[in-house]
Amino acid sequence: MSFHREATFFSVIAPEILAIHQSTHQANHIYTIKVHPNDTTTDLDIAIERQIVKTIHQYFPSDKILSEEEHADTTIGNGRVWIIDPLCGTNNLSRNIYLYCTNIALAINGHLVASCVINFMDSNYYWSVGTGVFEGNQPFVPTPALPGTTIDVDLGTTAKLPLAMKQKHIQIISYLQQHTDYMLLSLNSSLASLFVALGRLDGIINIQTNPWDVCASSFLAQQLGCAVCALDGSPWTIDSPGYIFARTDSIKHTLITACRAVAKHS
């Protein structure tokens, strides 16, 4: 199956989104506050989502859309479904911290076949339709492995979780601190997942997520040979509640072990 039209769509939409961001992010305002006070939608979230949806309708008028802000009730089943997070890391954006991204993925019959992640920190985009990963219009060259191991533990996820899940997350972090020499951090954005795919980070563990947070970077990570799995080590799917990405099998097994150790004593 050819995805030439999807590749063309990425080459069109990504520069449009970068241009919208460049012209409006400094004058951005909170559009709405959701359940948690740090979980907000801004004017820029809405503008980017609407531009993506408009362009999808132009290129693929019969496709369905699942998107965080205005199309969150769409189900992922049979057929073609675009899975979108217009801005992942909105809290960072509102604080002028350039750690946020736009995620766009395409699933056909529940399986990912293409994706694009726009990284505003680099003013660049990374995409694939299953025939290699590209940085803009050039083939992507992964970052060489660096000394040490740096893992994102995604603390931003936990603020909205029930207490039992917060405690589980704390226990996983505690296990890694006691049993490894990993450096732990949290970018509070799925940009960290992209950075694992690109080789800038060595792994990420996220205990609760939505499809729009992870699908785009998951496809890129798998295309680049990263290990991607569910928290229990089973194959990751779009429906998995959490995920692990790792640059090596050794790191993957350590992160799975941490999750299993906590689950065993829960």
mmCIF file of C-alpha atoms in Angstrom:
data_model
loop_
_atom_site.group_PDB
_atom_site.id
_atom_site.type_symbol
_atom_site.label_atom_id
_atom_site.label_comp_id
_atom_site.label_asym_id
_atom_site.label_seq_id
_atom_site.Cartn_x
_atom_site.Cartn_y
_atom_site.Cartn_z
ATOM 1 C CA MET A 1 0.000 0.000 0.000
ATOM 2 C CA SER A 2 1.364 3.396 -0.991
ATOM 3 C CA PHE A 3 1.179 6.381 1.349
ATOM 4 C CA HIS A 4 2.494 9.028 -1.011
ATOM 5 C CA ARG A 5 -0.494 11.310 -0.390
ATOM 6 C CA GLU A 6 0.015 11.037 3.390
ATOM 7 C CA ALA A 7 3.683 11.986 2.945
ATOM 8 C CA THR A 8 2.601 15.013 0.918
ATOM 9 C CA PHE A 9 0.090 15.930 3.628
ATOM 10 C CA PHE A 10 2.860 15.922 6.273
ATOM 11 C CA SER A 11 5.063 18.112 4.086
ATOM 12 C CA VAL A 12 2.220 20.619 3.795
ATOM 13 C CA ILE A 13 0.735 20.629 7.291
ATOM 14 C CA ALA A 14 3.966 20.732 9.308
ATOM 15 C CA PRO A 15 5.245 24.048 7.865
ATOM 16 C CA GLU A 16 1.728 25.494 8.269
ATOM 17 C CA ILE A 17 1.689 24.549 11.965
ATOM 18 C CA LEU A 18 5.191 25.931 12.509
ATOM 19 C CA ALA A 19 4.079 29.196 10.896
ATOM 20 C CA ILE A 20 0.950 29.422 13.091
ATOM 21 C CA HIS A 21 3.103 28.834 16.159
ATOM 22 C CA GLN A 22 5.668 31.416 15.140
ATOM 23 C CA SER A 23 3.057 34.111 14.557
ATOM 24 C CA THR A 24 0.861 33.548 17.616
ATOM 25 C CA HIS A 25 2.585 31.744 20.498
ATOM 26 C CA GLN A 26 3.797 34.932 22.225
ATOM 27 C CA ALA A 27 0.240 36.315 22.338
ATOM 28 C CA ASN A 28 -1.312 32.991 23.346
ATOM 29 C CA HIS A 29 -4.122 32.904 25.931
ATOM 30 C CA ILE A 30 -5.805 30.180 27.945
ATOM 31 C CA TYR A 31 -8.948 29.073 26.120
ATOM 32 C CA THR A 32 -10.335 26.807 28.847
ATOM 33 C CA ILE A 33 -9.289 25.082 32.073
ATOM 34 C CA LYS A 34 -10.117 21.380 32.225
ATOM 35 C CA VAL A 35 -10.547 19.157 35.297
ATOM 36 C CA HIS A 36 -7.110 19.993 36.742
ATOM 37 C CA PRO A 37 -5.897 23.631 36.989
ATOM 38 C CA ASN A 38 -2.637 22.728 35.230
ATOM 39 C CA ASP A 39 -4.529 21.012 32.404
ATOM 40 C CA THR A 40 -5.517 23.829 30.071
ATOM 41 C CA THR A 41 -6.355 24.474 26.465
ATOM 42 C CA THR A 42 -5.005 27.616 24.821
ATOM 43 C CA ASP A 43 -5.936 29.586 21.730
ATOM 44 C CA LEU A 44 -2.953 27.983 20.007
ATOM 45 C CA ASP A 45 -4.186 24.440 20.775
ATOM 46 C CA ILE A 46 -7.483 25.269 19.098
ATOM 47 C CA ALA A 47 -5.922 27.063 16.119
ATOM 48 C CA ILE A 48 -3.512 24.202 15.408
ATOM 49 C CA GLU A 49 -6.160 21.509 15.778
ATOM 50 C CA ARG A 50 -8.559 23.306 13.465
ATOM 51 C CA GLN A 51 -5.858 23.794 10.819
ATOM 52 C CA ILE A 52 -4.936 20.103 10.927
ATOM 53 C CA VAL A 53 -8.580 19.027 10.725
ATOM 54 C CA LYS A 54 -9.252 21.436 7.847
ATOM 55 C CA THR A 55 -6.280 20.100 5.878
ATOM 56 C CA ILE A 56 -7.191 16.462 6.550
ATOM 57 C CA HIS A 57 -10.675 17.157 5.178
ATOM 58 C CA GLN A 58 -9.069 18.590 2.042
ATOM 59 C CA TYR A 59 -6.749 15.611 1.478
ATOM 60 C CA PHE A 60 -8.801 12.758 2.975
ATOM 61 C CA PRO A 61 -12.465 13.856 3.162
ATOM 62 C CA SER A 62 -13.838 10.492 4.289
ATOM 63 C CA ASP A 63 -11.336 9.860 7.112
ATOM 64 C CA LYS A 64 -12.324 9.995 10.783
ATOM 65 C CA ILE A 65 -10.542 12.239 13.297
ATOM 66 C CA LEU A 66 -9.714 11.648 16.955
ATOM 67 C CA SER A 67 -8.235 14.793 18.477
ATOM 68 C CA GLU A 68 -7.795 15.980 22.052
ATOM 69 C CA GLU A 69 -9.704 19.232 22.005
ATOM 70 C CA GLU A 70 -12.758 19.162 19.718
ATOM 71 C CA HIS A 71 -12.924 15.561 18.431
ATOM 72 C CA ALA A 72 -12.161 13.547 21.574
ATOM 73 C CA ASP A 73 -15.191 11.209 21.341
ATOM 74 C CA THR A 74 -14.194 9.455 18.113
ATOM 75 C CA THR A 75 -13.521 5.735 18.515
ATOM 76 C CA ILE A 76 -10.592 3.944 16.916
ATOM 77 C CA GLY A 77 -11.955 0.947 15.060
ATOM 78 C CA ASN A 78 -12.113 -0.093 11.447
ATOM 79 C CA GLY A 79 -11.158 2.269 8.672
ATOM 80 C CA ARG A 80 -8.851 5.276 8.612
ATOM 81 C CA VAL A 81 -8.573 7.383 11.767
ATOM 82 C CA TRP A 82 -6.246 10.358 12.290
ATOM 83 C CA ILE A 83 -5.080 10.648 15.919
ATOM 84 C CA ILE A 84 -4.040 14.180 16.878
ATOM 85 C CA ASP A 85 -2.720 16.121 19.831
ATOM 86 C CA PRO A 86 -2.440 19.722 18.635
ATOM 87 C CA LEU A 87 -0.103 20.640 21.515
ATOM 88 C CA CYS A 88 1.278 18.104 23.967
ATOM 89 C CA GLY A 89 2.860 20.065 26.793
ATOM 90 C CA THR A 90 0.464 23.011 26.922
ATOM 91 C CA ASN A 91 1.424 23.733 30.529
ATOM 92 C CA ASN A 92 5.042 24.134 29.389
ATOM 93 C CA LEU A 93 3.906 26.435 26.583
ATOM 94 C CA SER A 94 1.929 28.637 28.988
ATOM 95 C CA ARG A 95 5.107 29.061 31.069
ATOM 96 C CA ASN A 96 7.323 29.856 28.055
ATOM 97 C CA ILE A 97 9.147 26.535 28.331
ATOM 98 C CA TYR A 98 9.755 25.262 24.804
ATOM 99 C CA LEU A 99 9.100 21.601 25.585
ATOM 100 C CA TYR A 100 5.945 20.775 23.641
ATOM 101 C CA CYS A 101 5.032 19.251 20.305
ATOM 102 C CA THR A 102 2.238 18.448 17.872
ATOM 103 C CA ASN A 103 1.409 14.773 17.306
ATOM 104 C CA ILE A 104 -0.313 13.463 14.171
ATOM 105 C CA ALA A 105 -0.754 9.746 13.465
ATOM 106 C CA LEU A 106 -2.828 7.659 11.061
ATOM 107 C CA ALA A 107 -4.304 4.297 12.033
ATOM 108 C CA ILE A 108 -5.972 1.926 9.588
ATOM 109 C CA ASN A 109 -8.119 -0.771 11.174
ATOM 110 C CA GLY A 110 -6.451 -0.078 14.512
ATOM 111 C CA HIS A 111 -2.850 -0.299 13.262
ATOM 112 C CA LEU A 112 -0.527 2.685 12.890
ATOM 113 C CA VAL A 113 0.753 3.270 9.365
ATOM 114 C CA ALA A 114 2.073 6.867 9.365
ATOM 115 C CA SER A 115 2.915 9.690 11.745
ATOM 116 C CA CYS A 116 4.433 13.114 12.134
ATOM 117 C CA VAL A 117 5.682 14.927 15.242
ATOM 118 C CA ILE A 118 6.380 18.663 15.094
ATOM 119 C CA ASN A 119 9.071 19.780 17.547
ATOM 120 C CA PHE A 120 8.769 23.505 18.206
ATOM 121 C CA MET A 121 12.037 23.652 20.125
ATOM 122 C CA ASP A 122 13.876 22.742 16.911
ATOM 123 C CA SER A 123 11.318 24.322 14.559
ATOM 124 C CA ASN A 124 11.382 21.034 12.694
ATOM 125 C CA TYR A 125 9.257 17.957 12.075
ATOM 126 C CA TYR A 126 9.877 14.216 11.961
ATOM 127 C CA TRP A 127 7.673 11.874 9.987
ATOM 128 C CA SER A 128 7.321 8.441 8.467
ATOM 129 C CA VAL A 129 4.950 6.499 6.253
ATOM 130 C CA GLY A 130 6.719 3.221 6.982
ATOM 131 C CA THR A 131 9.696 3.638 4.644
ATOM 132 C CA GLY A 132 12.217 5.256 6.964
ATOM 133 C CA VAL A 133 12.019 8.349 9.140
ATOM 134 C CA PHE A 134 12.566 11.835 7.760
ATOM 135 C CA GLU A 135 13.589 15.112 9.357
ATOM 136 C CA GLY A 136 11.859 17.686 7.193
ATOM 137 C CA ASN A 137 12.641 16.553 3.651
ATOM 138 C CA GLN A 138 15.850 14.700 4.532
ATOM 139 C CA PRO A 139 16.389 11.173 5.876
ATOM 140 C CA PHE A 140 16.833 11.305 9.641
ATOM 141 C CA VAL A 141 20.205 10.337 11.102
ATOM 142 C CA PRO A 142 19.872 9.113 14.743
ATOM 143 C CA THR A 143 21.946 10.683 17.512
ATOM 144 C CA PRO A 144 24.946 8.498 18.478
ATOM 145 C CA ALA A 145 24.640 6.847 21.884
ATOM 146 C CA LEU A 146 25.901 9.017 24.736
ATOM 147 C CA PRO A 147 27.500 7.881 28.021
ATOM 148 C CA GLY A 148 25.112 7.046 30.837
ATOM 149 C CA THR A 149 21.371 6.406 30.738
ATOM 150 C CA THR A 150 18.710 9.120 30.982
ATOM 151 C CA ILE A 151 15.075 8.143 31.471
ATOM 152 C CA ASP A 152 11.956 10.306 31.424
ATOM 153 C CA VAL A 153 9.497 9.254 34.164
ATOM 154 C CA ASP A 154 6.719 11.659 33.076
ATOM 155 C CA LEU A 155 5.694 13.315 36.326
ATOM 156 C CA GLY A 156 3.257 15.507 34.419
ATOM 157 C CA THR A 157 0.969 12.522 33.990
ATOM 158 C CA THR A 158 0.472 11.943 37.686
ATOM 159 C CA ALA A 159 -1.239 15.194 38.720
ATOM 160 C CA LYS A 160 -4.604 14.000 37.373
ATOM 161 C CA LEU A 161 -4.328 10.366 38.540
ATOM 162 C CA PRO A 162 -6.049 8.688 41.497
ATOM 163 C CA LEU A 163 -3.954 8.369 44.657
ATOM 164 C CA ALA A 164 -3.335 4.631 44.157
ATOM 165 C CA MET A 165 -1.812 5.243 40.729
ATOM 166 C CA LYS A 166 0.251 8.142 42.044
ATOM 167 C CA GLN A 167 1.680 5.827 44.691
ATOM 168 C CA LYS A 168 2.440 3.197 42.060
ATOM 169 C CA HIS A 169 4.309 5.778 40.021
ATOM 170 C CA ILE A 170 6.314 6.909 43.057
ATOM 171 C CA GLN A 171 7.227 3.283 43.771
ATOM 172 C CA ILE A 172 8.437 2.725 40.208
ATOM 173 C CA ILE A 173 10.621 5.830 40.424
ATOM 174 C CA SER A 174 11.905 4.698 43.838
ATOM 175 C CA TYR A 175 12.811 1.291 42.423
ATOM 176 C CA LEU A 176 14.814 2.880 39.598
ATOM 177 C CA GLN A 177 16.598 5.183 42.043
ATOM 178 C CA GLN A 178 17.554 2.276 44.314
ATOM 179 C CA HIS A 179 18.438 -0.338 41.699
ATOM 180 C CA THR A 180 19.970 1.615 38.810
ATOM 181 C CA ASP A 181 22.319 4.496 38.160
ATOM 182 C CA TYR A 182 19.895 6.035 35.644
ATOM 183 C CA MET A 183 19.439 9.801 35.565
ATOM 184 C CA LEU A 184 15.698 10.462 35.869
ATOM 185 C CA LEU A 185 13.902 13.530 34.541
ATOM 186 C CA SER A 186 10.489 14.661 33.361
ATOM 187 C CA LEU A 187 9.823 16.942 30.396
ATOM 188 C CA ASN A 188 6.050 16.830 31.110
ATOM 189 C CA SER A 189 5.313 16.336 27.419
ATOM 190 C CA SER A 190 5.257 13.493 24.901
ATOM 191 C CA LEU A 191 8.157 15.362 23.322
ATOM 192 C CA ALA A 192 10.197 13.053 25.577
ATOM 193 C CA SER A 193 8.843 10.066 23.627
ATOM 194 C CA LEU A 194 10.039 11.669 20.399
ATOM 195 C CA PHE A 195 13.444 12.260 22.002
ATOM 196 C CA VAL A 196 13.767 8.548 22.775
ATOM 197 C CA ALA A 197 12.993 7.774 19.131
ATOM 198 C CA LEU A 198 15.580 10.332 18.003
ATOM 199 C CA GLY A 199 18.221 9.070 20.454
ATOM 200 C CA ARG A 200 18.353 12.150 22.682
ATOM 201 C CA LEU A 201 16.932 10.211 25.645
ATOM 202 C CA ASP A 202 17.418 6.526 26.436
ATOM 203 C CA GLY A 203 13.944 5.631 27.610
ATOM 204 C CA ILE A 204 10.584 6.730 28.932
ATOM 205 C CA ILE A 205 8.016 5.156 31.210
ATOM 206 C CA ASN A 206 4.454 6.477 31.287
ATOM 207 C CA ILE A 207 1.830 4.821 33.479
ATOM 208 C CA GLN A 208 -1.296 6.440 32.016
ATOM 209 C CA THR A 209 -1.797 8.014 28.607
ATOM 210 C CA ASN A 210 -4.212 8.745 25.765
ATOM 211 C CA PRO A 211 -3.784 7.618 22.144
ATOM 212 C CA TRP A 212 -3.127 11.172 20.955
ATOM 213 C CA ASP A 213 -0.194 11.462 23.380
ATOM 214 C CA VAL A 214 1.729 8.412 22.222
ATOM 215 C CA CYS A 215 0.675 7.100 18.800
ATOM 216 C CA ALA A 216 2.763 9.446 16.641
ATOM 217 C CA SER A 217 6.018 8.993 18.557
ATOM 218 C CA SER A 218 5.397 5.249 18.979
ATOM 219 C CA PHE A 219 5.310 4.758 15.216
ATOM 220 C CA LEU A 220 8.508 6.769 14.747
ATOM 221 C CA ALA A 221 10.247 4.924 17.600
ATOM 222 C CA GLN A 222 9.410 1.548 16.119
ATOM 223 C CA GLN A 223 10.550 2.656 12.670
ATOM 224 C CA LEU A 224 13.908 3.625 14.210
ATOM 225 C CA GLY A 225 14.367 0.312 16.004
ATOM 226 C CA CYS A 226 13.485 1.322 19.565
ATOM 227 C CA ALA A 227 11.850 -1.152 21.908
ATOM 228 C CA VAL A 228 8.204 -0.224 22.491
ATOM 229 C CA CYS A 229 5.980 -2.199 24.858
ATOM 230 C CA ALA A 230 3.245 -2.019 27.478
ATOM 231 C CA LEU A 231 4.142 -1.694 31.159
ATOM 232 C CA ASP A 232 3.965 -5.458 31.710
ATOM 233 C CA GLY A 233 6.240 -6.159 28.757
ATOM 234 C CA SER A 234 3.483 -7.241 26.387
ATOM 235 C CA PRO A 235 3.289 -5.703 22.910
ATOM 236 C CA TRP A 236 2.125 -2.092 22.976
ATOM 237 C CA THR A 237 -1.174 -1.337 21.224
ATOM 238 C CA ILE A 238 -3.180 1.822 20.720
ATOM 239 C CA ASP A 239 -5.382 0.728 23.632
ATOM 240 C CA SER A 240 -2.510 0.176 26.096
ATOM 241 C CA PRO A 241 -2.998 2.407 29.176
ATOM 242 C CA GLY A 242 0.741 3.056 29.611
ATOM 243 C CA TYR A 243 3.951 2.439 27.732
ATOM 244 C CA ILE A 244 7.692 1.963 27.782
ATOM 245 C CA PHE A 245 10.087 3.136 25.063
ATOM 246 C CA ALA A 246 13.750 2.182 25.269
ATOM 247 C CA ARG A 247 16.793 2.529 23.046
ATOM 248 C CA THR A 248 18.055 -0.928 24.040
ATOM 249 C CA ASP A 249 16.555 -4.235 25.159
ATOM 250 C CA SER A 250 18.560 -3.994 28.384
ATOM 251 C CA ILE A 251 16.916 -0.693 29.333
ATOM 252 C CA LYS A 252 13.509 -2.052 28.333
ATOM 253 C CA HIS A 253 13.934 -5.083 30.601
ATOM 254 C CA THR A 254 15.000 -2.874 33.524
ATOM 255 C CA LEU A 255 11.933 -0.653 33.155
ATOM 256 C CA ILE A 256 9.647 -3.694 32.879
ATOM 257 C CA THR A 257 11.276 -5.166 35.990
ATOM 258 C CA ALA A 258 10.550 -1.967 37.909
ATOM 259 C CA CYS A 259 6.878 -2.122 36.903
ATOM 260 C CA ARG A 260 6.588 -5.815 37.769
ATOM 261 C CA ALA A 261 8.276 -5.337 41.152
ATOM 262 C CA VAL A 262 5.738 -2.675 42.076
ATOM 263 C CA ALA A 263 2.789 -4.688 40.723
ATOM 264 C CA LYS A 264 3.905 -7.730 42.736
ATOM 265 C CA HIS A 265 3.645 -5.802 46.001
ATOM 266 C CA SER A 266 0.496 -3.839 45.156
#
